[in-house]
PDB file of C-alpha atoms and ligand atoms in Angstrom:
ATOM      1  CA  MET A   1     105.390  79.264  83.740  1.00 94.00           C
ATOM      2  CA  LEU A   2     108.822  78.146  83.923  1.00 97.00           C
ATOM      3  CA  ILE A   3     111.023  79.599  87.411  1.00 98.00           C
ATOM      4  CA  HIS A   4     113.425  79.202  89.344  1.00 98.00           C
ATOM      5  CA  ILE A   5     114.327  77.228  91.959  1.00 98.00           C
ATOM      6  CA  ARG A   6     115.424  79.421  93.881  1.00 98.00           C
ATOM      7  CA  GLU A   7     111.503  81.271  94.104  1.00 97.00           C
ATOM      8  CA  LEU A   8     110.900  78.224  95.738  1.00 97.00           C
ATOM      9  CA  PHE A   9     112.535  79.533  98.882  1.00 97.00           C
ATOM     10  CA  ASN A  10     112.162  83.052  98.478  1.00 94.00           C
ATOM     11  CA  HIS A  11     108.829  82.767 101.151  1.00 88.00           C
ATOM     12  CA  TYR A  12     109.697  79.351 102.412  1.00 92.00           C
ATOM     13  CA  ASP A  13     107.188  77.370 104.510  1.00 92.00           C
ATOM     14  CA  SER A  14     109.092  75.133 106.164  1.00 92.00           C
ATOM     15  CA  SER A  15     105.900  73.409 107.058  1.00 94.00           C
ATOM     16  CA  ILE A  16     105.901  71.885 103.394  1.00 96.00           C
ATOM     17  CA  ALA A  17     108.383  70.003 100.606  1.00 97.00           C
ATOM     18  CA  TYR A  18     108.020  70.600  97.428  1.00 98.00           C
ATOM     19  CA  PRO A  19     108.211  67.225  95.417  1.00 98.00           C
ATOM     20  CA  ALA A  20     110.353  66.389  92.272  1.00 98.00           C
ATOM     21  CA  PHE A  21     108.736  64.039  90.356  1.00 98.00           C
ATOM     22  CA  ASN A  22     110.537  63.007  87.333  1.00 97.00           C
ATOM     23  CA  THR A  23     109.221  62.462  83.612  1.00 98.00           C
ATOM     24  CA  GLN A  24     109.946  60.627  80.840  1.00 97.00           C
ATOM     25  CA  ASN A  25     107.532  61.559  78.564  1.00 97.00           C
ATOM     26  CA  LEU A  26     105.049  64.070  77.223  1.00 97.00           C
ATOM     27  CA  GLU A  27     102.026  62.300  79.080  1.00 97.00           C
ATOM     28  CA  THR A  28     103.451  61.807  82.423  1.00 98.00           C
ATOM     29  CA  THR A  29     105.275  65.602  82.261  1.00 98.00           C
ATOM     30  CA  LEU A  30     100.763  66.699  81.510  1.00 97.00           C
ATOM     31  CA  GLY A  31      99.766  64.699  84.425  1.00 98.00           C
ATOM     32  CA  ILE A  32     102.048  66.406  86.841  1.00 98.00           C
ATOM     33  CA  ILE A  33     101.450  69.722  85.648  1.00 97.00           C
ATOM     34  CA  GLN A  34      97.179  69.213  85.515  1.00 97.00           C
ATOM     35  CA  ALA A  35      98.275  68.587  88.962  1.00 97.00           C
ATOM     36  CA  SER A  36     100.328  71.310  90.063  1.00 97.00           C
ATOM     37  CA  ASN A  37      97.660  73.475  88.216  1.00 96.00           C
ATOM     38  CA  GLU A  38      94.771  71.868  90.460  1.00 96.00           C
ATOM     39  CA  LEU A  39      96.115  72.654  93.766  1.00 96.00           C
ATOM     40  CA  ASP A  40      98.063  75.933  92.788  1.00 96.00           C
ATOM     41  CA  THR A  41     101.160  74.456  94.257  1.00 96.00           C
ATOM     42  CA  PRO A  42     104.637  74.874  92.125  1.00 97.00           C
ATOM     43  CA  VAL A  43     106.656  71.604  91.126  1.00 98.00           C
ATOM     44  CA  ILE A  44     109.607  70.303  90.484  1.00 98.00           C
ATOM     45  CA  VAL A  45     110.065  68.487  86.956  1.00 98.00           C
ATOM     46  CA  ALA A  46     112.980  66.359  87.362  1.00 98.00           C
ATOM     47  CA  THR A  47     114.640  64.480  84.056  1.00 98.00           C
ATOM     48  CA  SER A  48     117.545  61.770  84.294  1.00 96.00           C
ATOM     49  CA  GLU A  49     120.390  60.739  82.323  1.00 95.00           C
ATOM     50  CA  GLY A  50     118.534  57.375  81.158  1.00 95.00           C
ATOM     51  CA  THR A  51     115.991  59.764  79.700  1.00 95.00           C
ATOM     52  CA  ALA A  52     117.875  62.306  77.953  1.00 95.00           C
ATOM     53  CA  ALA A  53     119.576  59.432  76.021  1.00 94.00           C
ATOM     54  CA  TYR A  54     116.089  57.746  75.480  1.00 95.00           C
ATOM     55  CA  ALA A  55     114.426  61.445  74.062  1.00 95.00           C
ATOM     56  CA  GLY A  56     117.428  63.071  73.817  1.00 96.00           C
ATOM     57  CA  LEU A  57     117.806  66.174  76.324  1.00 97.00           C
ATOM     58  CA  GLU A  58     116.672  68.997  73.539  1.00 98.00           C
ATOM     59  CA  THR A  59     113.424  66.993  73.434  1.00 98.00           C
ATOM     60  CA  ILE A  60     112.356  65.967  77.125  1.00 98.00           C
ATOM     61  CA  ALA A  61     113.649  69.568  78.248  1.00 98.00           C
ATOM     62  CA  ALA A  62     111.347  71.390  75.203  1.00 98.00           C
ATOM     63  CA  ILE A  63     108.183  69.217  76.610  1.00 98.00           C
ATOM     64  CA  VAL A  64     109.046  70.386  80.344  1.00 98.00           C
ATOM     65  CA  LYS A  65     109.436  74.109  79.176  1.00 97.00           C
ATOM     66  CA  THR A  66     106.397  73.846  76.467  1.00 97.00           C
ATOM     67  CA  ALA A  67     103.956  72.095  79.156  1.00 96.00           C
ATOM     68  CA  ALA A  68     105.258  74.935  81.328  1.00 96.00           C
ATOM     69  CA  CYS A  69     103.273  77.515  79.707  1.00 95.00           C
ATOM     70  CA  ARG A  70     100.433  76.205  80.802  1.00 90.00           C
ATOM     71  CA  SER A  71     101.672  76.125  84.495  1.00 93.00           C
ATOM     72  CA  LYS A  72      99.958  78.696  86.735  1.00 91.00           C
ATOM     73  CA  ALA A  73     101.775  77.947  89.812  1.00 94.00           C
ATOM     74  CA  GLY A  74     105.469  77.655  88.593  1.00 97.00           C
ATOM     75  CA  VAL A  75     107.744  74.211  87.235  1.00 98.00           C
ATOM     76  CA  VAL A  76     111.241  74.290  88.073  1.00 98.00           C
ATOM     77  CA  LEU A  77     113.175  72.549  85.688  1.00 98.00           C
ATOM     78  CA  HIS A  78     115.567  69.931  87.353  1.00 98.00           C
ATOM     79  CA  PHE A  79     118.806  67.250  85.802  1.00 98.00           C
ATOM     80  CA  ASP A  80     118.205  64.966  88.426  1.00 97.00           C
ATOM     81  CA  HIS A  81     121.615  62.021  89.336  1.00 95.00           C
ATOM     82  CA  GLY A  82     124.221  63.804  86.515  1.00 96.00           C
ATOM     83  CA  LYS A  83     127.128  61.743  86.105  1.00 95.00           C
ATOM     84  CA  ASP A  84     128.550  63.726  83.401  1.00 95.00           C
ATOM     85  CA  ILE A  85     129.704  67.197  83.644  1.00 95.00           C
ATOM     86  CA  ARG A  86     129.242  67.816  79.695  1.00 95.00           C
ATOM     87  CA  HIS A  87     124.997  66.903  80.509  1.00 96.00           C
ATOM     88  CA  LEU A  88     125.081  69.128  82.948  1.00 97.00           C
ATOM     89  CA  GLU A  89     126.304  72.312  81.411  1.00 97.00           C
ATOM     90  CA  ARG A  90     123.974  70.885  77.923  1.00 97.00           C
ATOM     91  CA  ALA A  91     120.988  71.546  80.596  1.00 98.00           C
ATOM     92  CA  ILE A  92     122.195  74.636  82.071  1.00 98.00           C
ATOM     93  CA  GLU A  93     122.547  75.891  78.300  1.00 98.00           C
ATOM     94  CA  LEU A  94     118.470  74.668  77.767  1.00 98.00           C
ATOM     95  CA  GLY A  95     117.149  76.076  80.425  1.00 97.00           C
ATOM     96  CA  TYR A  96     117.739  74.374  84.009  1.00 98.00           C
ATOM     97  CA  SER A  97     117.754  76.356  86.952  1.00 98.00           C
ATOM     98  CA  SER A  98     119.001  73.061  89.016  1.00 98.00           C
ATOM     99  CA  VAL A  99     120.926  70.592  88.372  1.00 98.00           C
ATOM    100  CA  MET A 100     122.434  67.664  90.979  1.00 98.00           C
ATOM    101  CA  ILE A 101     125.569  66.103  89.956  1.00 97.00           C
ATOM    102  CA  ASP A 102     126.190  62.903  91.188  1.00 95.00           C
ATOM    103  CA  HIS A 103     129.721  61.696  92.386  1.00 95.00           C
ATOM    104  CA  SER A 104     128.508  59.918  95.484  1.00 92.00           C
ATOM    105  CA  HIS A 105     130.070  57.179  94.177  1.00 90.00           C
ATOM    106  CA  LEU A 106     133.421  58.335  94.543  1.00 93.00           C
ATOM    107  CA  PRO A 107     135.853  58.917  97.745  1.00 93.00           C
ATOM    108  CA  PHE A 108     135.250  62.510  99.637  1.00 94.00           C
ATOM    109  CA  GLU A 109     137.496  64.431  98.187  1.00 96.00           C
ATOM    110  CA  GLU A 110     137.439  63.968  94.745  1.00 97.00           C
ATOM    111  CA  ASN A 111     133.407  64.344  94.811  1.00 97.00           C
ATOM    112  CA  ALA A 112     133.293  67.116  96.681  1.00 97.00           C
ATOM    113  CA  ARG A 113     136.158  68.518  94.104  1.00 98.00           C
ATOM    114  CA  ASP A 114     133.504  67.483  90.990  1.00 98.00           C
ATOM    115  CA  THR A 115     131.119  69.085  93.003  1.00 98.00           C
ATOM    116  CA  ARG A 116     133.464  72.299  93.337  1.00 98.00           C
ATOM    117  CA  ARG A 117     133.973  72.550  90.152  1.00 98.00           C
ATOM    118  CA  MET A 118     130.269  72.116  88.555  1.00 98.00           C
ATOM    119  CA  VAL A 119     129.050  74.698  91.568  1.00 98.00           C
ATOM    120  CA  GLU A 120     131.664  77.246  89.540  1.00 98.00           C
ATOM    121  CA  LEU A 121     130.403  76.161  85.953  1.00 98.00           C
ATOM    122  CA  ALA A 122     126.502  76.894  87.159  1.00 98.00           C
ATOM    123  CA  HIS A 123     126.739  79.512  89.516  1.00 98.00           C
ATOM    124  CA  ALA A 124     128.271  81.770  86.731  1.00 98.00           C
ATOM    125  CA  LYS A 125     125.032  81.310  85.232  1.00 98.00           C
ATOM    126  CA  GLY A 126     122.753  81.230  87.633  1.00 98.00           C
ATOM    127  CA  VAL A 127     121.817  78.073  88.629  1.00 98.00           C
ATOM    128  CA  TRP A 128     121.983  75.983  91.391  1.00 98.00           C
ATOM    129  CA  VAL A 129     123.971  72.702  92.528  1.00 98.00           C
ATOM    130  CA  GLN A 130     122.405  70.086  94.269  1.00 98.00           C
ATOM    131  CA  GLY A 131     124.920  67.106  95.006  1.00 98.00           C
ATOM    132  CA  GLU A 132     125.181  64.222  97.158  1.00 95.00           C
ATOM    133  CA  ILE A 133     127.046  63.172 100.174  1.00 93.00           C
ATOM    134  CA  GLY A 134     126.439  59.679 101.579  1.00 88.00           C
ATOM    135  CA  ARG A 135     125.458  56.982  99.262  1.00 80.00           C
ATOM    136  CA  MET A 136     121.846  55.138  98.600  1.00 75.00           C
ATOM    137  CA  ARG A 137     120.912  51.228  97.992  1.00 65.00           C
ATOM    138  CA  GLY A 138     118.322  50.630  94.846  1.00 65.00           C
ATOM    139  CA  THR A 139     118.864  51.143  91.239  1.00 59.00           C
ATOM    140  CA  GLU A 140     117.523  53.703  89.711  1.00 55.00           C
ATOM    141  CA  ASP A 141     118.642  54.388  85.928  1.00 52.00           C
ATOM    142  CA  TRP A 142     121.784  54.461  85.230  1.00 51.00           C
ATOM    143  CA  VAL A 143     122.656  54.847  89.527  1.00 52.00           C
ATOM    144  CA  SER A 144     123.418  51.660  91.003  1.00 53.00           C
ATOM    145  CA  VAL A 145     124.569  51.358  94.339  1.00 53.00           C
ATOM    146  CA  SER A 146     124.468  47.123  95.910  1.00 53.00           C
ATOM    147  CA  GLU A 147     123.511  46.569  99.451  1.00 53.00           C
ATOM    148  CA  ALA A 148     126.264  46.407 100.743  1.00 40.00           C
ATOM    149  CA  GLN A 149     127.885  49.642  99.423  1.00 48.00           C
ATOM    150  CA  ALA A 150     125.127  51.497 101.133  1.00 60.00           C
ATOM    151  CA  LEU A 151     126.080  54.745 103.113  1.00 81.00           C
ATOM    152  CA  LEU A 152     124.152  56.554 104.868  1.00 90.00           C
ATOM    153  CA  THR A 153     125.422  60.869 105.659  1.00 93.00           C
ATOM    154  CA  GLU A 154     126.921  61.280 108.829  1.00 93.00           C
ATOM    155  CA  PRO A 155     126.278  64.456 109.618  1.00 95.00           C
ATOM    156  CA  ASP A 156     129.642  65.878 110.421  1.00 96.00           C
ATOM    157  CA  ASP A 157     130.519  65.036 107.068  1.00 95.00           C
ATOM    158  CA  ALA A 158     127.535  66.657 105.432  1.00 97.00           C
ATOM    159  CA  PHE A 159     128.854  70.241 106.970  1.00 97.00           C
ATOM    160  CA  ARG A 160     132.432  69.268 105.156  1.00 97.00           C
ATOM    161  CA  PHE A 161     130.327  68.446 101.371  1.00 97.00           C
ATOM    162  CA  TYR A 162     128.323  71.164 101.923  1.00 98.00           C
ATOM    163  CA  TRP A 163     131.649  74.216 102.900  1.00 97.00           C
ATOM    164  CA  ALA A 164     134.319  72.326 100.895  1.00 98.00           C
ATOM    165  CA  THR A 165     131.040  72.897  97.424  1.00 98.00           C
ATOM    166  CA  GLY A 166     128.932  75.878  98.240  1.00 98.00           C
ATOM    167  CA  VAL A 167     125.740  73.902  96.856  1.00 98.00           C
ATOM    168  CA  ASP A 168     122.996  75.193  97.463  1.00 98.00           C
ATOM    169  CA  THR A 169     120.428  71.736  97.725  1.00 98.00           C
ATOM    170  CA  LEU A 170     121.856  68.669  99.142  1.00 98.00           C
ATOM    171  CA  ALA A 171     121.090  65.057  98.522  1.00 96.00           C
ATOM    172  CA  CYS A 172     121.485  62.680 101.806  1.00 93.00           C
ATOM    173  CA  SER A 173     121.662  59.181 102.332  1.00 92.00           C
ATOM    174  CA  VAL A 174     119.023  58.538 105.281  1.00 92.00           C
ATOM    175  CA  GLY A 175     117.850  55.032 104.495  1.00 88.00           C
ATOM    176  CA  THR A 176     115.191  55.575 101.515  1.00 87.00           C
ATOM    177  CA  VAL A 177     115.591  53.327  98.581  1.00 81.00           C
ATOM    178  CA  HIS A 178     115.600  54.138  94.823  1.00 83.00           C
ATOM    179  CA  GLY A 179     112.988  52.005  92.365  1.00 77.00           C
ATOM    180  CA  ILE A 180     110.548  49.220  92.538  1.00 65.00           C
ATOM    181  CA  ILE A 181     112.451  46.777  94.772  1.00 60.00           C
ATOM    182  CA  LYS A 182     110.697  48.783  97.743  1.00 59.00           C
ATOM    183  CA  MET A 183     107.434  48.623  96.544  1.00 64.00           C
ATOM    184  CA  ARG A 184     107.879  44.848  96.290  1.00 61.00           C
ATOM    185  CA  GLY A 185     108.474  44.394  99.516  1.00 59.00           C
ATOM    186  CA  GLY A 186     111.878  43.836  98.190  1.00 58.00           C
ATOM    187  CA  VAL A 187     113.599  46.042 100.826  1.00 61.00           C
ATOM    188  CA  LYS A 188     112.445  48.138 103.502  1.00 66.00           C
ATOM    189  CA  PRO A 189     113.277  51.670 103.524  1.00 71.00           C
ATOM    190  CA  HIS A 190     113.572  53.215 107.430  1.00 81.00           C
ATOM    191  CA  VAL A 191     113.608  56.752 106.947  1.00 91.00           C
ATOM    192  CA  ASP A 192     116.864  57.972 110.303  1.00 93.00           C
ATOM    193  CA  ILE A 193     114.721  61.384 111.309  1.00 96.00           C
ATOM    194  CA  PRO A 194     117.334  61.565 113.616  1.00 96.00           C
ATOM    195  CA  ARG A 195     119.964  61.653 111.056  1.00 96.00           C
ATOM    196  CA  ILE A 196     117.881  64.472 108.963  1.00 97.00           C
ATOM    197  CA  ARG A 197     117.904  65.977 111.858  1.00 97.00           C
ATOM    198  CA  ALA A 198     121.151  66.461 112.715  1.00 97.00           C
ATOM    199  CA  ILE A 199     122.131  67.394 109.424  1.00 97.00           C
ATOM    200  CA  HIS A 200     119.716  69.889 108.711  1.00 98.00           C
ATOM    201  CA  ASP A 201     121.119  71.628 112.028  1.00 97.00           C
ATOM    202  CA  ARG A 202     124.655  71.633 110.386  1.00 97.00           C
ATOM    203  CA  VAL A 203     123.215  72.395 107.093  1.00 97.00           C
ATOM    204  CA  LYS A 204     121.606  75.339 106.715  1.00 94.00           C
ATOM    205  CA  ILE A 205     120.271  74.605 103.108  1.00 97.00           C
ATOM    206  CA  PRO A 206     117.740  72.777 101.423  1.00 97.00           C
ATOM    207  CA  LEU A 207     117.633  69.182 102.013  1.00 98.00           C
ATOM    208  CA  VAL A 208     116.338  66.589  99.228  1.00 97.00           C
ATOM    209  CA  LEU A 209     115.027  63.058  99.991  1.00 96.00           C
ATOM    210  CA  HIS A 210     115.662  60.445  96.937  1.00 93.00           C
ATOM    211  CA  GLY A 211     113.233  57.171  96.809  1.00 89.00           C
ATOM    212  CA  ALA A 212     110.763  58.427  98.561  1.00 90.00           C
ATOM    213  CA  SER A 213     108.040  56.526  96.694  1.00 87.00           C
ATOM    214  CA  GLY A 214     106.532  53.991  99.761  1.00 86.00           C
ATOM    215  CA  VAL A 215     106.943  55.774 102.349  1.00 91.00           C
ATOM    216  CA  ASP A 216     104.819  56.450 104.308  1.00 92.00           C
ATOM    217  CA  PRO A 217     102.939  59.446 104.838  1.00 93.00           C
ATOM    218  CA  ASP A 218     103.538  59.072 108.557  1.00 95.00           C
ATOM    219  CA  THR A 219     107.238  59.263 107.763  1.00 95.00           C
ATOM    220  CA  ILE A 220     106.722  61.596 104.917  1.00 96.00           C
ATOM    221  CA  HIS A 221     105.228  64.399 107.701  1.00 96.00           C
ATOM    222  CA  LEU A 222     108.538  63.612 110.626  1.00 97.00           C
ATOM    223  CA  ALA A 223     111.058  63.588 107.544  1.00 97.00           C
ATOM    224  CA  ILE A 224     109.700  67.661 106.226  1.00 97.00           C
ATOM    225  CA  ALA A 225     109.824  68.806 110.249  1.00 97.00           C
ATOM    226  CA  GLY A 226     113.101  67.241 110.700  1.00 97.00           C
ATOM    227  CA  GLY A 227     114.771  69.497 107.606  1.00 97.00           C
ATOM    228  CA  ILE A 228     113.724  68.040 104.774  1.00 98.00           C
ATOM    229  CA  SER A 229     112.524  70.601 101.706  1.00 98.00           C
ATOM    230  CA  ILE A 230     112.355  68.804  98.686  1.00 98.00           C
ATOM    231  CA  ILE A 231     111.196  65.193  97.912  1.00 97.00           C
ATOM    232  CA  ASN A 232     111.625  62.839  94.991  1.00 96.00           C
ATOM    233  CA  ILE A 233     108.646  60.787  93.557  1.00 96.00           C
ATOM    234  CA  ASP A 234     110.032  58.244  90.274  1.00 95.00           C
ATOM    235  CA  THR A 235     108.618  54.712  90.497  1.00 93.00           C
ATOM    236  CA  GLU A 236     105.871  55.418  92.137  1.00 95.00           C
ATOM    237  CA  LEU A 237     104.336  57.739  88.961  1.00 97.00           C
ATOM    238  CA  ARG A 238     106.094  54.973  86.568  1.00 97.00           C
ATOM    239  CA  MET A 239     103.747  53.100  88.276  1.00 97.00           C
ATOM    240  CA  ALA A 240     100.692  54.407  87.814  1.00 97.00           C
ATOM    241  CA  PHE A 241     102.150  55.242  84.526  1.00 98.00           C
ATOM    242  CA  SER A 242     102.563  51.718  83.025  1.00 98.00           C
ATOM    243  CA  ASN A 243      99.188  50.746  85.131  1.00 97.00           C
ATOM    244  CA  ALA A 244      97.155  52.889  83.832  1.00 97.00           C
ATOM    245  CA  LEU A 245      98.754  51.871  80.032  1.00 97.00           C
ATOM    246  CA  ARG A 246      98.158  48.916  80.001  1.00 96.00           C
ATOM    247  CA  ALA A 247      94.711  48.369  81.690  1.00 96.00           C
ATOM    248  CA  SER A 248      93.975  51.904  78.921  1.00 95.00           C
ATOM    249  CA  ALA A 249      94.877  49.540  76.090  1.00 92.00           C
ATOM    250  CA  GLU A 250      92.816  46.465  76.763  1.00 92.00           C
ATOM    251  CA  ILE A 251      89.218  48.560  77.234  1.00 91.00           C
ATOM    252  CA  ASP A 252      89.218  48.484  73.398  1.00 88.00           C
ATOM    253  CA  PRO A 253      91.253  45.987  71.380  1.00 87.00           C
ATOM    254  CA  ARG A 254      90.656  47.675  68.026  1.00 91.00           C
ATOM    255  CA  GLU A 255      91.370  51.591  69.576  1.00 92.00           C
ATOM    256  CA  ILE A 256      94.069  53.558  67.432  1.00 93.00           C
ATOM    257  CA  ASP A 257      93.493  56.581  68.681  1.00 95.00           C
ATOM    258  CA  PRO A 258      96.906  57.210  70.443  1.00 94.00           C
ATOM    259  CA  ARG A 259      95.386  60.139  71.986  1.00 95.00           C
ATOM    260  CA  ARG A 260      92.260  58.168  73.559  1.00 95.00           C
ATOM    261  CA  ILE A 261      94.638  55.342  75.017  1.00 95.00           C
ATOM    262  CA  MET A 262      96.805  57.995  76.622  1.00 96.00           C
ATOM    263  CA  LYS A 263      94.661  60.248  78.433  1.00 97.00           C
ATOM    264  CA  PRO A 264      93.725  58.080  81.383  1.00 97.00           C
ATOM    265  CA  VAL A 265      97.100  57.300  81.456  1.00 98.00           C
ATOM    266  CA  ALA A 266      98.006  61.128  82.185  1.00 98.00           C
ATOM    267  CA  GLN A 267      95.115  61.356  83.935  1.00 98.00           C
ATOM    268  CA  ALA A 268      96.210  58.441  86.607  1.00 98.00           C
ATOM    269  CA  VAL A 269      99.540  60.294  87.524  1.00 98.00           C
ATOM    270  CA  LYS A 270      98.074  63.267  87.920  1.00 98.00           C
ATOM    271  CA  GLU A 271      96.108  61.695  90.419  1.00 98.00           C
ATOM    272  CA  VAL A 272      99.105  60.232  91.684  1.00 98.00           C
ATOM    273  CA  ALA A 273     100.882  63.642  91.716  1.00 98.00           C
ATOM    274  CA  MET A 274      98.201  65.441  93.578  1.00 98.00           C
ATOM    275  CA  ALA A 275      98.105  63.055  96.302  1.00 97.00           C
ATOM    276  CA  LYS A 276     101.947  63.721  96.105  1.00 97.00           C
ATOM    277  CA  ILE A 277     101.762  66.670  97.058  1.00 97.00           C
ATOM    278  CA  ARG A 278      98.697  67.436  99.411  1.00 97.00           C
ATOM    279  CA  GLN A 279     101.360  64.404 101.532  1.00 96.00           C
ATOM    280  CA  PHE A 280     104.042  67.055 101.567  1.00 97.00           C
ATOM    281  CA  GLY A 281     102.107  69.524 102.837  1.00 95.00           C
ATOM    282  CA  GLY A 282     100.746  71.802  98.939  1.00 92.00           C
ATOM    283  CA  GLY A 283      97.495  72.603  98.240  1.00 87.00           C
ATOM    284  CA  ARG A 284      97.368  74.962 101.018  1.00 69.00           C
ATOM    285  CA  HIS A 285     100.127  77.379  99.821  1.00 51.00           C
ATOM    286  CA  ARG A 286     101.859  78.717  96.914  1.00 47.00           C
ATOM    287  CA  ALA A 287     105.490  80.260  95.954  1.00 45.00           C
ATOM    288  CA  ALA A 288     106.074  83.929  95.984  1.00 43.00           C
ATOM    289  CA  ALA A 289     107.164  84.936  92.144  1.00 39.00           C
TER     290      ALA A 289
HETATM  291 ZN1  LIG B   1     117.410  59.597  93.248  1.00 70.82          ZN
END
């Protein structure tokens, strides 16, 4: 079933983090939800502006909402890295319980002003808002920040931003990197654990780690112990999808049944999603409904 993000935190066990998996299509969504079912752990399924442009926001939202009917543990629908408030308002109309406004490219005051406005709009409809303070390296759909502009989140800024905006969850820049480049050895993510702890000491809302594909399990455990509650995974699912699709298409060049070609692809996504859920401490607990 589709659940509100707040249900994840009603009886939150801080030794785990919930995965927020990005999806672009049906098969990725099916793989994520099958993993969630297998491990009886709720998941956040995130869609981006890029996916909305590709498939139509109504289409991708309908796919996730419909597939969520098969979910036993619960699926949260989240809009990731929203730049345009109108897109986020549309997402709220479509049943998203969590939307991220990412105006982290703007100066602090403008980011806080825009985020505050989004919080007022969303809270009037009972929807949670994720804000972002600090900037990350790498590329995620239309989010592009050069290494030179990278700026880690200052704990005092996170505190001021939280009080200025009233956000429900907060994405912080603590050294991880968006996109594929790190997986190819281009940029080594260094996760600043003391910084996570310092932000968590000041800001008592769920903290979100973006760009976490490729971060080693020990670092993930330290990040969760330091106060991270949600971990975004996109690149590793894309890699599982693409590699499985190439392999599947090559098995029999005469195969023309898309279901036969795509079934191993959803399975590959499921396996990576299960590994991530376990790595983040899931599979042992479930959120109280
Ligand atoms: Zn992100």
